[in-house]
């Protein structure tokens, strides 16, 4: 989904940091803040082999758009790119890329933090972690209100 100010992509392909920063870079903006969520090789003492993401795609795009609309109203930001990987994601590859441009850095930095925290808490995208030990688990984000980890 693309508008003049927002670019949202859910993809099974490798995410493009270049595309996100090119979309958000504007002559009147002195800042482009970026968050890249990378698949790491460990969690809670287990060796992670890879991640798998599933989404209710139509609802995920609508929820991401709501997050972006709130960002545009709350901070002086000009463009927002939110890309999320679906399917198989190997170690060291990006699961999520968020880029936000603004005239000054504080707005874009705050907006990026809000975006990733809210995305993880509200958007219907689910992460399955597969381990070397042969088991796997559907992960609940600590940011989610229904997570048993939310209080910690």
PDB file of C-alpha atoms in Angstrom:
ATOM      1  CA  UNK A   1       0.000   0.000   0.000  1.00  0.00           C
ATOM      2  CA  UNK A   2       1.388   3.393  -0.989  1.00  0.00           C
ATOM      3  CA  UNK A   3       0.171   6.929  -0.527  1.00  0.00           C
ATOM      4  CA  UNK A   4       2.021  10.233  -0.793  1.00  0.00           C
ATOM      5  CA  UNK A   5       3.182   9.879   2.809  1.00  0.00           C
ATOM      6  CA  UNK A   6       3.044   6.174   3.674  1.00  0.00           C
ATOM      7  CA  UNK A   7       4.479   3.031   2.091  1.00  0.00           C
ATOM      8  CA  UNK A   8       3.446  -0.309   3.638  1.00  0.00           C
ATOM      9  CA  UNK A   9       4.714  -3.668   2.400  1.00  0.00           C
ATOM     10  CA  UNK A  10       4.197  -7.210   3.625  1.00  0.00           C
ATOM     11  CA  UNK A  11       6.483  -9.508   1.664  1.00  0.00           C
ATOM     12  CA  UNK A  12       8.009 -12.963   1.603  1.00  0.00           C
ATOM     13  CA  UNK A  13      11.047 -11.446  -0.144  1.00  0.00           C
ATOM     14  CA  UNK A  14      14.112  -9.854   1.435  1.00  0.00           C
ATOM     15  CA  UNK A  15      13.203  -6.374   2.706  1.00  0.00           C
ATOM     16  CA  UNK A  16      14.875  -3.402   1.034  1.00  0.00           C
ATOM     17  CA  UNK A  17      16.385  -0.785   3.338  1.00  0.00           C
ATOM     18  CA  UNK A  18      17.274   1.230   0.227  1.00  0.00           C
ATOM     19  CA  UNK A  19      13.642   1.350  -0.902  1.00  0.00           C
ATOM     20  CA  UNK A  20      12.478   2.452   2.562  1.00  0.00           C
ATOM     21  CA  UNK A  21      15.072   5.222   2.863  1.00  0.00           C
ATOM     22  CA  UNK A  22      14.625   6.396  -0.737  1.00  0.00           C
ATOM     23  CA  UNK A  23      10.881   6.730  -0.169  1.00  0.00           C
ATOM     24  CA  UNK A  24      11.321   8.676   3.063  1.00  0.00           C
ATOM     25  CA  UNK A  25      14.200  10.943   2.015  1.00  0.00           C
ATOM     26  CA  UNK A  26      12.964  14.429   1.139  1.00  0.00           C
ATOM     27  CA  UNK A  27      14.815  17.721   0.522  1.00  0.00           C
ATOM     28  CA  UNK A  28      13.032  19.472   3.411  1.00  0.00           C
ATOM     29  CA  UNK A  29      13.872  16.756   5.933  1.00  0.00           C
ATOM     30  CA  UNK A  30      17.074  16.697   7.939  1.00  0.00           C
ATOM     31  CA  UNK A  31      16.411  13.279   9.471  1.00  0.00           C
ATOM     32  CA  UNK A  32      15.517   9.789   8.383  1.00  0.00           C
ATOM     33  CA  UNK A  33      15.347   7.477  11.365  1.00  0.00           C
ATOM     34  CA  UNK A  34      15.405   3.741  10.722  1.00  0.00           C
ATOM     35  CA  UNK A  35      14.675   0.629  12.751  1.00  0.00           C
ATOM     36  CA  UNK A  36      15.659  -2.779  11.400  1.00  0.00           C
ATOM     37  CA  UNK A  37      14.532  -5.853  13.321  1.00  0.00           C
ATOM     38  CA  UNK A  38      16.974  -8.679  12.587  1.00  0.00           C
ATOM     39  CA  UNK A  39      16.481 -12.397  13.191  1.00  0.00           C
ATOM     40  CA  UNK A  40      18.944 -13.391  15.899  1.00  0.00           C
ATOM     41  CA  UNK A  41      20.359 -16.864  16.521  1.00  0.00           C
ATOM     42  CA  UNK A  42      19.312 -17.240  20.164  1.00  0.00           C
ATOM     43  CA  UNK A  43      16.447 -16.742  22.583  1.00  0.00           C
ATOM     44  CA  UNK A  44      16.165 -17.735  26.237  1.00  0.00           C
ATOM     45  CA  UNK A  45      19.181 -20.041  26.075  1.00  0.00           C
ATOM     46  CA  UNK A  46      18.049 -21.852  22.916  1.00  0.00           C
ATOM     47  CA  UNK A  47      19.648 -21.788  19.476  1.00  0.00           C
ATOM     48  CA  UNK A  48      17.250 -20.286  16.933  1.00  0.00           C
ATOM     49  CA  UNK A  49      17.451 -21.749  13.412  1.00  0.00           C
ATOM     50  CA  UNK A  50      15.033 -19.326  11.743  1.00  0.00           C
ATOM     51  CA  UNK A  51      11.715 -17.531  12.135  1.00  0.00           C
ATOM     52  CA  UNK A  52       8.449 -17.950  10.286  1.00  0.00           C
ATOM     53  CA  UNK A  53       5.870 -15.155  10.141  1.00  0.00           C
ATOM     54  CA  UNK A  54       2.176 -15.393   9.343  1.00  0.00           C
ATOM     55  CA  UNK A  55      -0.292 -12.544   9.059  1.00  0.00           C
ATOM     56  CA  UNK A  56      -3.901 -11.695   8.521  1.00  0.00           C
ATOM     57  CA  UNK A  57      -2.654  -9.487   5.694  1.00  0.00           C
ATOM     58  CA  UNK A  58      -5.670  -7.259   4.993  1.00  0.00           C
ATOM     59  CA  UNK A  59      -6.100  -6.481   8.692  1.00  0.00           C
ATOM     60  CA  UNK A  60      -2.338  -6.058   9.213  1.00  0.00           C
ATOM     61  CA  UNK A  61      -2.167  -3.393   6.494  1.00  0.00           C
ATOM     62  CA  UNK A  62      -5.173  -1.563   7.993  1.00  0.00           C
ATOM     63  CA  UNK A  63      -3.629  -1.624  11.477  1.00  0.00           C
ATOM     64  CA  UNK A  64      -0.247  -0.423  10.197  1.00  0.00           C
ATOM     65  CA  UNK A  65      -2.027   2.405   8.361  1.00  0.00           C
ATOM     66  CA  UNK A  66      -3.728   3.403  11.651  1.00  0.00           C
ATOM     67  CA  UNK A  67      -0.311   3.508  13.331  1.00  0.00           C
ATOM     68  CA  UNK A  68       1.061   5.675  10.505  1.00  0.00           C
ATOM     69  CA  UNK A  69      -1.961   8.001  10.610  1.00  0.00           C
ATOM     70  CA  UNK A  70      -1.377   8.496  14.342  1.00  0.00           C
ATOM     71  CA  UNK A  71       2.322   9.190  13.736  1.00  0.00           C
ATOM     72  CA  UNK A  72       1.503  11.822  11.105  1.00  0.00           C
ATOM     73  CA  UNK A  73      -0.895  13.564  13.517  1.00  0.00           C
ATOM     74  CA  UNK A  74       1.349  13.324  16.591  1.00  0.00           C
ATOM     75  CA  UNK A  75       4.822  14.187  15.269  1.00  0.00           C
ATOM     76  CA  UNK A  76       6.123  16.483  12.554  1.00  0.00           C
ATOM     77  CA  UNK A  77       6.969  13.595  10.249  1.00  0.00           C
ATOM     78  CA  UNK A  78       6.689  13.694   6.468  1.00  0.00           C
ATOM     79  CA  UNK A  79       6.994  10.126   5.167  1.00  0.00           C
ATOM     80  CA  UNK A  80       6.816   6.669   6.700  1.00  0.00           C
ATOM     81  CA  UNK A  81       7.825   3.280   5.289  1.00  0.00           C
ATOM     82  CA  UNK A  82       6.877   0.099   7.150  1.00  0.00           C
ATOM     83  CA  UNK A  83       7.966  -3.226   5.669  1.00  0.00           C
ATOM     84  CA  UNK A  84       7.385  -6.592   7.358  1.00  0.00           C
ATOM     85  CA  UNK A  85       8.615  -9.973   6.199  1.00  0.00           C
ATOM     86  CA  UNK A  86       6.287 -12.949   6.003  1.00  0.00           C
ATOM     87  CA  UNK A  87       7.157 -16.622   5.772  1.00  0.00           C
ATOM     88  CA  UNK A  88      10.662 -17.987   6.333  1.00  0.00           C
ATOM     89  CA  UNK A  89      13.254 -15.510   7.684  1.00  0.00           C
ATOM     90  CA  UNK A  90      16.807 -16.823   8.201  1.00  0.00           C
ATOM     91  CA  UNK A  91      19.245 -15.647  10.849  1.00  0.00           C
ATOM     92  CA  UNK A  92      20.679 -12.123  10.232  1.00  0.00           C
ATOM     93  CA  UNK A  93      17.940 -11.126   7.770  1.00  0.00           C
ATOM     94  CA  UNK A  94      15.470  -8.343   8.510  1.00  0.00           C
ATOM     95  CA  UNK A  95      11.987  -9.180   9.734  1.00  0.00           C
ATOM     96  CA  UNK A  96      10.909  -5.545   9.861  1.00  0.00           C
ATOM     97  CA  UNK A  97      12.154  -2.245   8.419  1.00  0.00           C
ATOM     98  CA  UNK A  98      10.710   1.090   9.523  1.00  0.00           C
ATOM     99  CA  UNK A  99      11.908   4.430   8.142  1.00  0.00           C
ATOM    100  CA  UNK A 100      10.525   7.833   9.116  1.00  0.00           C
ATOM    101  CA  UNK A 101      11.550  11.260   7.833  1.00  0.00           C
ATOM    102  CA  UNK A 102      11.141  14.581   9.589  1.00  0.00           C
ATOM    103  CA  UNK A 103      12.658  18.055   9.452  1.00  0.00           C
ATOM    104  CA  UNK A 104      14.443  17.374  12.782  1.00  0.00           C
ATOM    105  CA  UNK A 105      15.675  14.142  14.387  1.00  0.00           C
ATOM    106  CA  UNK A 106      13.641  14.075  17.607  1.00  0.00           C
ATOM    107  CA  UNK A 107      10.297  13.650  15.846  1.00  0.00           C
ATOM    108  CA  UNK A 108      11.510  10.840  13.598  1.00  0.00           C
ATOM    109  CA  UNK A 109      13.256   9.002  16.446  1.00  0.00           C
ATOM    110  CA  UNK A 110      10.177   9.151  18.690  1.00  0.00           C
ATOM    111  CA  UNK A 111       7.884   8.126  15.832  1.00  0.00           C
ATOM    112  CA  UNK A 112      10.036   5.108  14.923  1.00  0.00           C
ATOM    113  CA  UNK A 113       9.996   3.887  18.529  1.00  0.00           C
ATOM    114  CA  UNK A 114       6.220   4.332  18.729  1.00  0.00           C
ATOM    115  CA  UNK A 115       5.781   2.519  15.413  1.00  0.00           C
ATOM    116  CA  UNK A 116       7.703  -0.650  16.303  1.00  0.00           C
ATOM    117  CA  UNK A 117       6.244  -0.866  19.814  1.00  0.00           C
ATOM    118  CA  UNK A 118       2.671  -0.391  18.575  1.00  0.00           C
ATOM    119  CA  UNK A 119       3.139  -2.684  15.583  1.00  0.00           C
ATOM    120  CA  UNK A 120       4.321  -5.504  17.845  1.00  0.00           C
ATOM    121  CA  UNK A 121       1.443  -4.914  20.266  1.00  0.00           C
ATOM    122  CA  UNK A 122      -1.485  -4.537  17.848  1.00  0.00           C
ATOM    123  CA  UNK A 123      -0.842  -5.797  14.316  1.00  0.00           C
ATOM    124  CA  UNK A 124      -2.000  -9.360  13.491  1.00  0.00           C
ATOM    125  CA  UNK A 125       1.410 -10.730  12.496  1.00  0.00           C
ATOM    126  CA  UNK A 126       2.580 -13.858  14.314  1.00  0.00           C
ATOM    127  CA  UNK A 127       6.116 -15.143  14.786  1.00  0.00           C
ATOM    128  CA  UNK A 128       7.117 -18.798  15.048  1.00  0.00           C
ATOM    129  CA  UNK A 129      10.619 -19.462  16.388  1.00  0.00           C
ATOM    130  CA  UNK A 130      12.259 -22.758  15.377  1.00  0.00           C
ATOM    131  CA  UNK A 131      15.107 -24.151  17.502  1.00  0.00           C
ATOM    132  CA  UNK A 132      18.122 -26.376  16.943  1.00  0.00           C
ATOM    133  CA  UNK A 133      16.853 -28.536  19.780  1.00  0.00           C
ATOM    134  CA  UNK A 134      14.013 -29.620  17.449  1.00  0.00           C
ATOM    135  CA  UNK A 135      11.166 -27.747  19.067  1.00  0.00           C
ATOM    136  CA  UNK A 136       9.411 -24.505  18.173  1.00  0.00           C
ATOM    137  CA  UNK A 137       7.118 -21.903  19.726  1.00  0.00           C
ATOM    138  CA  UNK A 138       4.711 -19.219  18.581  1.00  0.00           C
ATOM    139  CA  UNK A 139       6.131 -16.109  20.246  1.00  0.00           C
ATOM    140  CA  UNK A 140       4.065 -13.550  22.119  1.00  0.00           C
ATOM    141  CA  UNK A 141       5.504 -10.055  22.105  1.00  0.00           C
ATOM    142  CA  UNK A 142       6.132  -8.575  25.525  1.00  0.00           C
ATOM    143  CA  UNK A 143       4.439  -5.408  24.253  1.00  0.00           C
ATOM    144  CA  UNK A 144       1.091  -7.192  23.817  1.00  0.00           C
ATOM    145  CA  UNK A 145      -1.474  -6.466  26.517  1.00  0.00           C
ATOM    146  CA  UNK A 146      -2.509 -10.141  26.542  1.00  0.00           C
ATOM    147  CA  UNK A 147       1.064 -11.402  26.968  1.00  0.00           C
ATOM    148  CA  UNK A 148       1.945 -12.991  30.291  1.00  0.00           C
ATOM    149  CA  UNK A 149       5.306 -11.160  29.862  1.00  0.00           C
ATOM    150  CA  UNK A 150       3.618  -7.718  29.601  1.00  0.00           C
ATOM    151  CA  UNK A 151       3.900  -7.075  33.337  1.00  0.00           C
ATOM    152  CA  UNK A 152       7.613  -7.869  33.479  1.00  0.00           C
TER     153      UNK A 152
END
